[in-house]
Coordinates of C-alpha atoms in Angstrom, one line a residue:
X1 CA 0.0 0.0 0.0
X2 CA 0.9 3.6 -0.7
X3 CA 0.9 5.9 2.3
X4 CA 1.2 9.5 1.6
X5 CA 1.7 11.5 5.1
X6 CA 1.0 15.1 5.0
X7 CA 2.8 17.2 8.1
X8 CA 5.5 14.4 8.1
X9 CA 8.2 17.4 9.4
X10 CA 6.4 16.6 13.3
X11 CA 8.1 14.0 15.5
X12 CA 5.0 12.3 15.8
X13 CA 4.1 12.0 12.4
X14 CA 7.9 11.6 11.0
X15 CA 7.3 8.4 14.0
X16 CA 4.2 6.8 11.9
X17 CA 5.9 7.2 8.7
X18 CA 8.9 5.1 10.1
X19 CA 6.4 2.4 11.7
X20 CA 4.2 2.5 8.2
X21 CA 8.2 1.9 6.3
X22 CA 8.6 -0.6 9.1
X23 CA 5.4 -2.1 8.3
X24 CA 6.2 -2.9 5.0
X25 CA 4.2 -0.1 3.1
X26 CA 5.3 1.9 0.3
X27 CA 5.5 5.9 2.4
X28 CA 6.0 9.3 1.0
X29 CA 5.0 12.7 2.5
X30 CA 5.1 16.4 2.9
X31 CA 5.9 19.4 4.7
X32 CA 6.7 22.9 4.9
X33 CA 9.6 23.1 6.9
X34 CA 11.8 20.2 7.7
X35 CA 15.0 20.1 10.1
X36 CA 16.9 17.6 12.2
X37 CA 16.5 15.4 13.4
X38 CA 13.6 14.1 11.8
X39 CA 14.7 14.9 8.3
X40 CA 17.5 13.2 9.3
X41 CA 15.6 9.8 10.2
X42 CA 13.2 10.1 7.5
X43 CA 16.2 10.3 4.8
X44 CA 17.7 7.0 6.8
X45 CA 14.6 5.8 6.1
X46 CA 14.4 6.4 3.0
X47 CA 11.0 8.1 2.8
X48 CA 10.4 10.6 -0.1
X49 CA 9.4 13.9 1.3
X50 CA 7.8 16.5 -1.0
X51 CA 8.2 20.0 -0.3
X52 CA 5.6 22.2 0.1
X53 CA 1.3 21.6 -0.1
X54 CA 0.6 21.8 -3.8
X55 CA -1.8 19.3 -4.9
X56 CA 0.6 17.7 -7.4
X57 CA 2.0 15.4 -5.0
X58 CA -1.2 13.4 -4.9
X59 CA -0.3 12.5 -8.5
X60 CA -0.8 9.4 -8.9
X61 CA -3.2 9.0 -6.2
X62 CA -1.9 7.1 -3.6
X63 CA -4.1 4.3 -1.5
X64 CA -4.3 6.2 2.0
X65 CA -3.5 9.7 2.6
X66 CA -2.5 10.1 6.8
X67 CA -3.2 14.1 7.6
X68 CA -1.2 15.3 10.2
X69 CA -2.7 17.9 12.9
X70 CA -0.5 20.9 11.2
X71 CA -3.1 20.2 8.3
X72 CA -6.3 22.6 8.1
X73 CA -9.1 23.9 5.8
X74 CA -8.1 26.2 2.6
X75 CA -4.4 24.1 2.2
X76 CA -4.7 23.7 -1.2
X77 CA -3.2 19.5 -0.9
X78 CA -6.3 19.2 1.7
X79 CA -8.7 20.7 -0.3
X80 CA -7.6 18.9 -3.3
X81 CA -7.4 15.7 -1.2
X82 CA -11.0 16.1 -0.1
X83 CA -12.5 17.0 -3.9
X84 CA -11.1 14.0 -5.3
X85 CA -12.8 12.1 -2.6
X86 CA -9.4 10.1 -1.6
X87 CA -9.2 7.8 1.7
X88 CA -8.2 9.7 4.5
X89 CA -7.1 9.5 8.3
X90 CA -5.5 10.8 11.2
X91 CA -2.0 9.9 12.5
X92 CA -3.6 8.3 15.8
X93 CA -6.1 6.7 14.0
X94 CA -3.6 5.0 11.6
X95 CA -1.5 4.0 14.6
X96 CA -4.6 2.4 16.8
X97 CA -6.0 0.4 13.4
X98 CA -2.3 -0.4 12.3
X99 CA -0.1 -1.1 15.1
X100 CA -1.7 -0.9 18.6
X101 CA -4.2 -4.0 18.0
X102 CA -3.2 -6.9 20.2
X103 CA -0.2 -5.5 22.3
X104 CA 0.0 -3.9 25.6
X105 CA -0.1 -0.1 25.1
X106 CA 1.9 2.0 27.9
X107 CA 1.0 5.6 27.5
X108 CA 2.6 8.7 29.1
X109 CA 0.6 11.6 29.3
X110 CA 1.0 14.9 31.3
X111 CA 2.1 18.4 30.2
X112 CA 5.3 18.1 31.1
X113 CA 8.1 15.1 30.5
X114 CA 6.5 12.9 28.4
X115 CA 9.3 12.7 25.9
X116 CA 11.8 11.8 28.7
X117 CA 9.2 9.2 30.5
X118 CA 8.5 7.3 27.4
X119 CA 11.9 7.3 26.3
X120 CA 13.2 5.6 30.1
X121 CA 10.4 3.5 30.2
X122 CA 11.4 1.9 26.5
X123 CA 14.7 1.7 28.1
X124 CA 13.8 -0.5 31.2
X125 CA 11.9 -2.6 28.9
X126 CA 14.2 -3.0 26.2
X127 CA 17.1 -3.4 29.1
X128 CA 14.8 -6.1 30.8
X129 CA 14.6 -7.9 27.4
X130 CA 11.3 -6.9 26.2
X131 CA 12.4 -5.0 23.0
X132 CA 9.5 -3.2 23.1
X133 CA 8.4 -1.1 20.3
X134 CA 7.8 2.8 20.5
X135 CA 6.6 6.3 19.5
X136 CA 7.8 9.0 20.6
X137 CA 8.4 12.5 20.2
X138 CA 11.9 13.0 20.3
X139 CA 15.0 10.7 19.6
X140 CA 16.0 9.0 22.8
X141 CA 20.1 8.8 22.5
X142 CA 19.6 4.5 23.3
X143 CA 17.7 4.1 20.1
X144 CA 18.8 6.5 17.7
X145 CA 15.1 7.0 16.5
X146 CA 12.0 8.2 17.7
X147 CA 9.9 5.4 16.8
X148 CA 10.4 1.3 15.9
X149 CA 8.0 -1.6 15.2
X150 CA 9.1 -5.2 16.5
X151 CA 7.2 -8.2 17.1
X152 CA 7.0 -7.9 20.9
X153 CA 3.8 -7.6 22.6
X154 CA 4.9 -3.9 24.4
X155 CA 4.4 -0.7 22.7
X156 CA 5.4 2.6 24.6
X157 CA 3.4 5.7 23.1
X158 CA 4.1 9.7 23.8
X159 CA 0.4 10.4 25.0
X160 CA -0.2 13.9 23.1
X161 CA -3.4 15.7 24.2
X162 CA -3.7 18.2 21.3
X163 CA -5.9 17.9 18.8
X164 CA -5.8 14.7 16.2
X165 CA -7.0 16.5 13.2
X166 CA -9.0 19.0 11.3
X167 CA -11.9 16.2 10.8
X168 CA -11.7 15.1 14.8
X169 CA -10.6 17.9 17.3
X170 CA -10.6 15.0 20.3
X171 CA -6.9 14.6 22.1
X172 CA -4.8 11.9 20.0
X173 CA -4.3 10.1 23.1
X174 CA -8.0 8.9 23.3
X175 CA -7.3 6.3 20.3
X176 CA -4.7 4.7 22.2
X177 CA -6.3 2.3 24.7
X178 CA -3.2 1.7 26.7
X179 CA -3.3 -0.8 29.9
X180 CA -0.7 1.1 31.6
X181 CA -1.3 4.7 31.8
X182 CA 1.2 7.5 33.0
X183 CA -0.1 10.6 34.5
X184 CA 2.4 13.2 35.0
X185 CA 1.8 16.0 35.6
X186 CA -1.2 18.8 34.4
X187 CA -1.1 22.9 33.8
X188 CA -3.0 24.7 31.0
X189 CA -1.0 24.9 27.7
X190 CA -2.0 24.4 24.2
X191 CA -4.3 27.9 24.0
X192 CA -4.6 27.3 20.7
X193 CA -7.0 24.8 20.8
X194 CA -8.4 24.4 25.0
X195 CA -10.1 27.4 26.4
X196 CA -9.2 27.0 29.8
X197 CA -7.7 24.4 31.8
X198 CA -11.5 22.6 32.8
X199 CA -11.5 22.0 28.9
X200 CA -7.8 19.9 28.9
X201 CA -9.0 17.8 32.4
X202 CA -12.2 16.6 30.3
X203 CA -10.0 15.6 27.3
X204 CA -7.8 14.2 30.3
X205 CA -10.9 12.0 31.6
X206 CA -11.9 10.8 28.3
X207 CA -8.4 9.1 28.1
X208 CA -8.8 7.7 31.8
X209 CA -12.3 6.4 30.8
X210 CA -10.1 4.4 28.1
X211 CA -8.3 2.5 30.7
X212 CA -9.1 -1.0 31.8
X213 CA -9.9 -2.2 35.3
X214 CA -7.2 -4.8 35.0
X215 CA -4.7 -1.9 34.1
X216 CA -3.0 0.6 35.6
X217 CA -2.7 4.3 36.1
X218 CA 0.5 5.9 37.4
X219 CA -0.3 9.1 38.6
X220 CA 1.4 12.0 40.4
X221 CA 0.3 12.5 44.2
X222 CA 1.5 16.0 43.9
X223 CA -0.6 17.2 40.8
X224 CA -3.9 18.8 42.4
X225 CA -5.1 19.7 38.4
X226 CA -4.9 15.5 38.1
X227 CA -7.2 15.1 41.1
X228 CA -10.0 16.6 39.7
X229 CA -9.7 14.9 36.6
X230 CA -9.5 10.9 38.2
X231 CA -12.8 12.8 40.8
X232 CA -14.6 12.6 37.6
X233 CA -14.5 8.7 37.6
X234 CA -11.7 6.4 37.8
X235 CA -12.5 2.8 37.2
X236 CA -8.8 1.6 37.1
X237 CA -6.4 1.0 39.8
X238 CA -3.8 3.6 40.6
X239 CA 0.1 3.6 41.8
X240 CA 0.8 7.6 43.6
X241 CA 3.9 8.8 43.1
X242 CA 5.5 11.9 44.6
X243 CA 9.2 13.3 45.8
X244 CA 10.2 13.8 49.3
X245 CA 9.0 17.5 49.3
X246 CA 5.8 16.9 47.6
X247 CA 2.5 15.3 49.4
X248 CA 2.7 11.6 50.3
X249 CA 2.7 9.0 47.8
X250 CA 2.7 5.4 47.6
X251 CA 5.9 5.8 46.0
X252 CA 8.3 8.1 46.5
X253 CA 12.0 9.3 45.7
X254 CA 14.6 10.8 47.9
X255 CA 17.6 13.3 46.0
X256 CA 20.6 11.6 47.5
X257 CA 22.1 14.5 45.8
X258 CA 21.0 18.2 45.0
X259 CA 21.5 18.2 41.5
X260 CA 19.0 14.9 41.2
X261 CA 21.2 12.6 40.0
X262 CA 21.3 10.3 42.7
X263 CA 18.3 9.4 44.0
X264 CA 16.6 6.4 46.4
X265 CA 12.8 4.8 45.7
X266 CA 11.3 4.2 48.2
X267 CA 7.4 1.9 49.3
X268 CA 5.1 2.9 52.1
X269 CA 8.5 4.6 53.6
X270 CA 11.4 1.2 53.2
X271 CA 13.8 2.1 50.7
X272 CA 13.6 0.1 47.5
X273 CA 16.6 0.9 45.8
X274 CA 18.4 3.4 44.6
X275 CA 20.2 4.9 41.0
X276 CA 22.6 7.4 40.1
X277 CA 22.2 8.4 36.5
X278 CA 22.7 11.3 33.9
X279 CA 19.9 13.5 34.2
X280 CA 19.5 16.5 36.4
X281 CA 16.8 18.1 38.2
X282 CA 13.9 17.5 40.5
X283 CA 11.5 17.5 37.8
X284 CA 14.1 14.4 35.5
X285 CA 14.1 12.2 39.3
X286 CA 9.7 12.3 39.2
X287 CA 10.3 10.7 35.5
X288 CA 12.1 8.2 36.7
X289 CA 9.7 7.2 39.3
X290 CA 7.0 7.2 36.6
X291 CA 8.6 4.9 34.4
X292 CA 9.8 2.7 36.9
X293 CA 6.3 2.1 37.9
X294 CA 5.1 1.3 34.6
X295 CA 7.7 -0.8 33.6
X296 CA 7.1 -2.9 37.3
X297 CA 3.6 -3.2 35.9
X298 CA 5.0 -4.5 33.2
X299 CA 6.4 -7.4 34.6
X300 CA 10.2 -5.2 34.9
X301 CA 11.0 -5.5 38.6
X302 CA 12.2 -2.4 40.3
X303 CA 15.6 -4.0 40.2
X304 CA 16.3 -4.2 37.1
X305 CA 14.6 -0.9 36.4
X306 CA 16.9 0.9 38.6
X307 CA 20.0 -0.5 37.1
X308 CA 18.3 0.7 33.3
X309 CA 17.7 4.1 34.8
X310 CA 21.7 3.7 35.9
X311 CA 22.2 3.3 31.7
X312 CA 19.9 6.1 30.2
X313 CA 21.5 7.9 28.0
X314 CA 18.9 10.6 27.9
X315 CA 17.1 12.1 25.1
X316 CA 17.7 14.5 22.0
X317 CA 17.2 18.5 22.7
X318 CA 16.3 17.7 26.3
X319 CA 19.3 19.4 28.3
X320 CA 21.5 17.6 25.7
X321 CA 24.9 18.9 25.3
X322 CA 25.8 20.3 21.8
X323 CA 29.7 20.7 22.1
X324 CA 32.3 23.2 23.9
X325 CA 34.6 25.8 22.4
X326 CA 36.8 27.8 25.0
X327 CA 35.3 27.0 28.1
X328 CA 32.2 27.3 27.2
X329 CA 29.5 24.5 27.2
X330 CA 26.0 24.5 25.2
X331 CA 22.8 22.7 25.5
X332 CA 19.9 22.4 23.3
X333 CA 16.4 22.1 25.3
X334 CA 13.0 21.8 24.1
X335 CA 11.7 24.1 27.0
X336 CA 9.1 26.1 25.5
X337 CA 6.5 26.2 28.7
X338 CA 7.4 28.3 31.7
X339 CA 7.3 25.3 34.5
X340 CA 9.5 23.6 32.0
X341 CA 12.0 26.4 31.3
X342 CA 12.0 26.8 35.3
X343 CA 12.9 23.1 36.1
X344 CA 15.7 22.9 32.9
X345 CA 17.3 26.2 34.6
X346 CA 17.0 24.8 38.1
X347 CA 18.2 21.4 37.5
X348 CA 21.5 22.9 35.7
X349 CA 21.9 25.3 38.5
X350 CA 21.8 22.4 41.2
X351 CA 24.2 20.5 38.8
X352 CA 26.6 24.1 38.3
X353 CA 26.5 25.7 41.3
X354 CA 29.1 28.2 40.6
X355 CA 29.3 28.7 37.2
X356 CA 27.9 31.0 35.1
X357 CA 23.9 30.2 33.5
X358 CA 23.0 31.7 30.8
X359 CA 19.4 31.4 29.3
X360 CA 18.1 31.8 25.5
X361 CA 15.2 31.2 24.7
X362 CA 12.4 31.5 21.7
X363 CA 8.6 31.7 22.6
X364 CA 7.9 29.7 19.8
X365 CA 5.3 27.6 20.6
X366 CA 1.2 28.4 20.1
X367 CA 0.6 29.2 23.5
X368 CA 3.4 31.2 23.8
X369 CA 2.9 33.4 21.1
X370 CA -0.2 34.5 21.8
X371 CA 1.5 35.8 24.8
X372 CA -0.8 33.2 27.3
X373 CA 2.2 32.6 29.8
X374 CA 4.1 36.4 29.3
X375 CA 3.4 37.5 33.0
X376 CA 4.9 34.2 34.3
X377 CA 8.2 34.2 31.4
X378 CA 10.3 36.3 33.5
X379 CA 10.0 34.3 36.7
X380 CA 10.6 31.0 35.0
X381 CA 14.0 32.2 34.3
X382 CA 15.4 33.6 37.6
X383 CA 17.8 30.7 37.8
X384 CA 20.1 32.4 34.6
X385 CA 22.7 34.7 35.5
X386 CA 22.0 36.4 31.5
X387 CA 19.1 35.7 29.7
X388 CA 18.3 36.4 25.7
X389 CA 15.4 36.6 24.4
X390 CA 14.3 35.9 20.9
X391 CA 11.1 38.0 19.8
X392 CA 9.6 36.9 16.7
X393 CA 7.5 39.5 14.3
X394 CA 4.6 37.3 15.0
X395 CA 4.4 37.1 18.4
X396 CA 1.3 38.5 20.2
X397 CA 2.4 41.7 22.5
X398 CA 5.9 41.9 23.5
X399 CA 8.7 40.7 26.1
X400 CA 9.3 43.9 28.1
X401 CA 7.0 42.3 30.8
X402 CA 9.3 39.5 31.2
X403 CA 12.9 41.7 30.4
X404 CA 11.6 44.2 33.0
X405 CA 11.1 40.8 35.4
X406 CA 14.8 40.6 35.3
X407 CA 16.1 43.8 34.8
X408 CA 19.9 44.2 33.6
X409 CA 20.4 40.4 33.1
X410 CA 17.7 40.6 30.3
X411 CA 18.2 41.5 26.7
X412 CA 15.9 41.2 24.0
X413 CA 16.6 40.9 20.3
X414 CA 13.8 40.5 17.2
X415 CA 17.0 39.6 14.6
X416 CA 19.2 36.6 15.1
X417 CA 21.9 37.8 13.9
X418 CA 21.9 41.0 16.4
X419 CA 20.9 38.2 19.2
X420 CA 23.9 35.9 18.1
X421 CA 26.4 39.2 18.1
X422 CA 25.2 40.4 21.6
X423 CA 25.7 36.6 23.1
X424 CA 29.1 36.0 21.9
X425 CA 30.6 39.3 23.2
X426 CA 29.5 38.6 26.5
X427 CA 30.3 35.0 26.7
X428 CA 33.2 33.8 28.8
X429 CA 35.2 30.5 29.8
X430 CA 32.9 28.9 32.2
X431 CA 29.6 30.2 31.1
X432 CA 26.8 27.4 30.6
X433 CA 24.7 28.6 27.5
X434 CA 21.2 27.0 27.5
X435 CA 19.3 27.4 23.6
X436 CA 15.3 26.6 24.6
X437 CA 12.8 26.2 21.7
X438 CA 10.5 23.9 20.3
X439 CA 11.8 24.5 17.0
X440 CA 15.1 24.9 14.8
X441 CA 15.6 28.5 16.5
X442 CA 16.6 29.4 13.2
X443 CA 19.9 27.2 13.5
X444 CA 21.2 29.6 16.4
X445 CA 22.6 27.2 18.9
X446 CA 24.9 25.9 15.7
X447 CA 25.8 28.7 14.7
X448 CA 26.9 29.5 18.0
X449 CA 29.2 26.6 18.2
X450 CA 30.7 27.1 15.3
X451 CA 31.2 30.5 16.0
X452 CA 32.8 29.3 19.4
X453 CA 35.2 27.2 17.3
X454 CA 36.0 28.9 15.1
X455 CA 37.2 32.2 17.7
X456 CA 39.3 28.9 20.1
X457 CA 40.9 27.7 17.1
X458 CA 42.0 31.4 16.1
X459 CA 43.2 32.0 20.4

């Protein structure tokens, strides 16, 4: 069969195009904009992408067209997809009819840390011997790719609660069905598309409603947003989690260590175990704890989870490391929400106490563009000695409220090349640089590196 994916540039579409390759199925797709790293995977896959939303590229008509959630109304493809009456469906739709069937679906769900949870719990599974496969929305550094198809009876799924597609506004996660279910975490995001918070907690409840009795649902103690949502009905079983500042759970973890990256679990108060491991902060340790308990569902006992945790290699664009040049390190983060630009921050300062932070970030994101989260931006990044911000033509209002938050450590910048000047003449040896975006940030943090380099290599 012929699969044509439209919006195949997004990590969780690029992820069914690799399962449909994987699958056996002839795949090709478009998008506007494509950049690592799933142009990268695609390419290794060797999936045709077209460029651009012109009609032509339904010539000759292939059997199934898969519209991603980018798609809407008035695209000319679309438009030209619907007159010519082709077959048609969603990403989640194709993934709960094509792959999910038969195997036991662990979903991770929560505004925050999905991509990391998803990626450790594939880990424990695949270190227990499960080789479980996946989808996820970014590339966790133990696979290489963000999504794989194997025979086993496991499939860990990134739980997405935006919209599945112009013809069916529910969450993607309701198609899933999973029989383990991860609850992280809940805060209003995605303005786009959810009104208010209330309207994310129903979309929430629809997915728990999903959830069979013999299944479980690991959910965070500490998450008041989530305990309205199980108060509308919760028919399932449920494992608490929590850390050792947070409200009691049946599960909890200790930080042996500021930073988080030694940590104990521990059961109705008895240590269980404990891990040291790669990843820093508070918010990385209540991941762990999530994934450990759905991989113990699983079958994984905490053992053996604890000494995968020990091996995680952590995850693409999440705090990840892009080089050093004079003394100076950068990260790449996919922060784009103030909670999680406050935790990245806080977790490197725990980890660099004396060193030098330095923030940039892009509000690139939906929500953050229409300015929803503005009065809280300048808060989230108190940890950073420096911070640069990136304001984009489009974005709705302005960044003074946030630059004014944090008075001379701010500047602002709406040209990338005037932001990229400004940065490097202020940069030292010592400084941690921290790049946050959802996006290619129009290849700053490489450029930055290069630049870096290229001044070393001339000391």
């Amino acid at each position: 069969m012929h699969i044509h994916i439209l919006g195949i540039g997004g990590t969780f579409m690029g992820g069914v195009a690799q399962l449909a390759k994987a699958a056996g199925h002839e795949v090709s797709g478009s998008d506007a904009r494509l950049y690592p790293p799933m142009s990268t995977q695609l390419e290794a896959a060797g999936i045709a992408v077209h460029s651009g939303y012109d009609p032509d590229q339904l010539d000759p008509a292939p059997d199934q067209v898969v519209v991603g959630n980018v798609m809407r109304r008035g695209v000319p493809v679309v438009e030209a997809l619907l007159d010519r009456g082709l077959a048609y469906t969603s990403g989640p739709q194709w993934l709960a009819e094509n792959v999910l069937p038969g195997r036991w679906v662990l979903a991770v769900a929560g505004t925050h840390g999905k991509t990391t949870t998803s990626s450790l719990l594939a880990h424990i599974l695949q270190h227990a011997g499960l080789e479980p496969g996946f989808l996820i929305g970014g590339v966790p550094a133990d696979f290489g790719v963000s999504a794989r198809l194997t025979d086993s009876p496991f499939f860990v799924v990134e739980a997405d609660e935006y919209d599945t597609a112009f013809f069916d506004k529910r969450s993607k996660f309701v198609h899933y069905r999973p029989r383990t279910l991860v609850l992280n975490n809940l805060e209003f995001d995605h303005a786009d598309i959810f009104p208010d918070l209330a309207a994310i907690q129903r979309q929430f409840h629809h997915l728990v409603r999903t959830i069979p009795g013999s299944g479980l649902i690991v959910r965070n103690a500490a998450d008041s947003a989530l305990d309205a949502v199980l108060a509308m009905g919760c028919w399932t079983p449920t494992a608490a989690f929590g850390l050792d500042a947070g409200p009691p759970g049946d599960w909890q973890a200790r930080l042996l260590v500021e930073d988080g990256s030694r940590f104990e679990v521990r059961h109705a108060g008895r240590v269980q175990g404990e891990a040291a491991w790669g990843l820093l902060g508070r918010h990385n340790v209540s991941n762990a704890l999530a994934a450990l308990l759905a991989a113990r569902h699983a079958g994984v006992p905490l053992a053996t989870g604890l000494e995968a945790v020990a091996t995680f290699r952590g995850v693409a664009r999440r705090l990840q490391v892009l080089g050093e040049g004079g003394g100076i390190t950068l990260y790449d983060d996919f922060a784009h929400h103030p909670t999680a630009i406050a935790t990245t921050l806080q977790g490197l300062r725990a980890n660099q106490p004396q060193a030098r932070l330095i923030g940039v970030l892009e509000p690139r994101s939906n929500t953050m563009r229409m300015g929803v989260h503005s009065a809280k931006l300048g808060a989230s990044l108190a940890a950073a000695d420096l911070v640069y911000l990136y304001q984009p033509t489009d974005l709705n209002g302005s960044l003074d409220t946030a630059a004014q938050a944090l008075g001379q450590r701010a500047h602002v910048s709406t040209d990338l090349d005037a932001l990229q000047a400004a940065l490097l003449a202020r940069l030292q040896p010592g400084d941690h640089v921290v790049f946050m975006s959802n996006g290619s940030f129009g290849g700053l943090p490489m450029r930055v590196r290069e630049a870096l380099e290229q001044r070393a290599g001339a000391a």
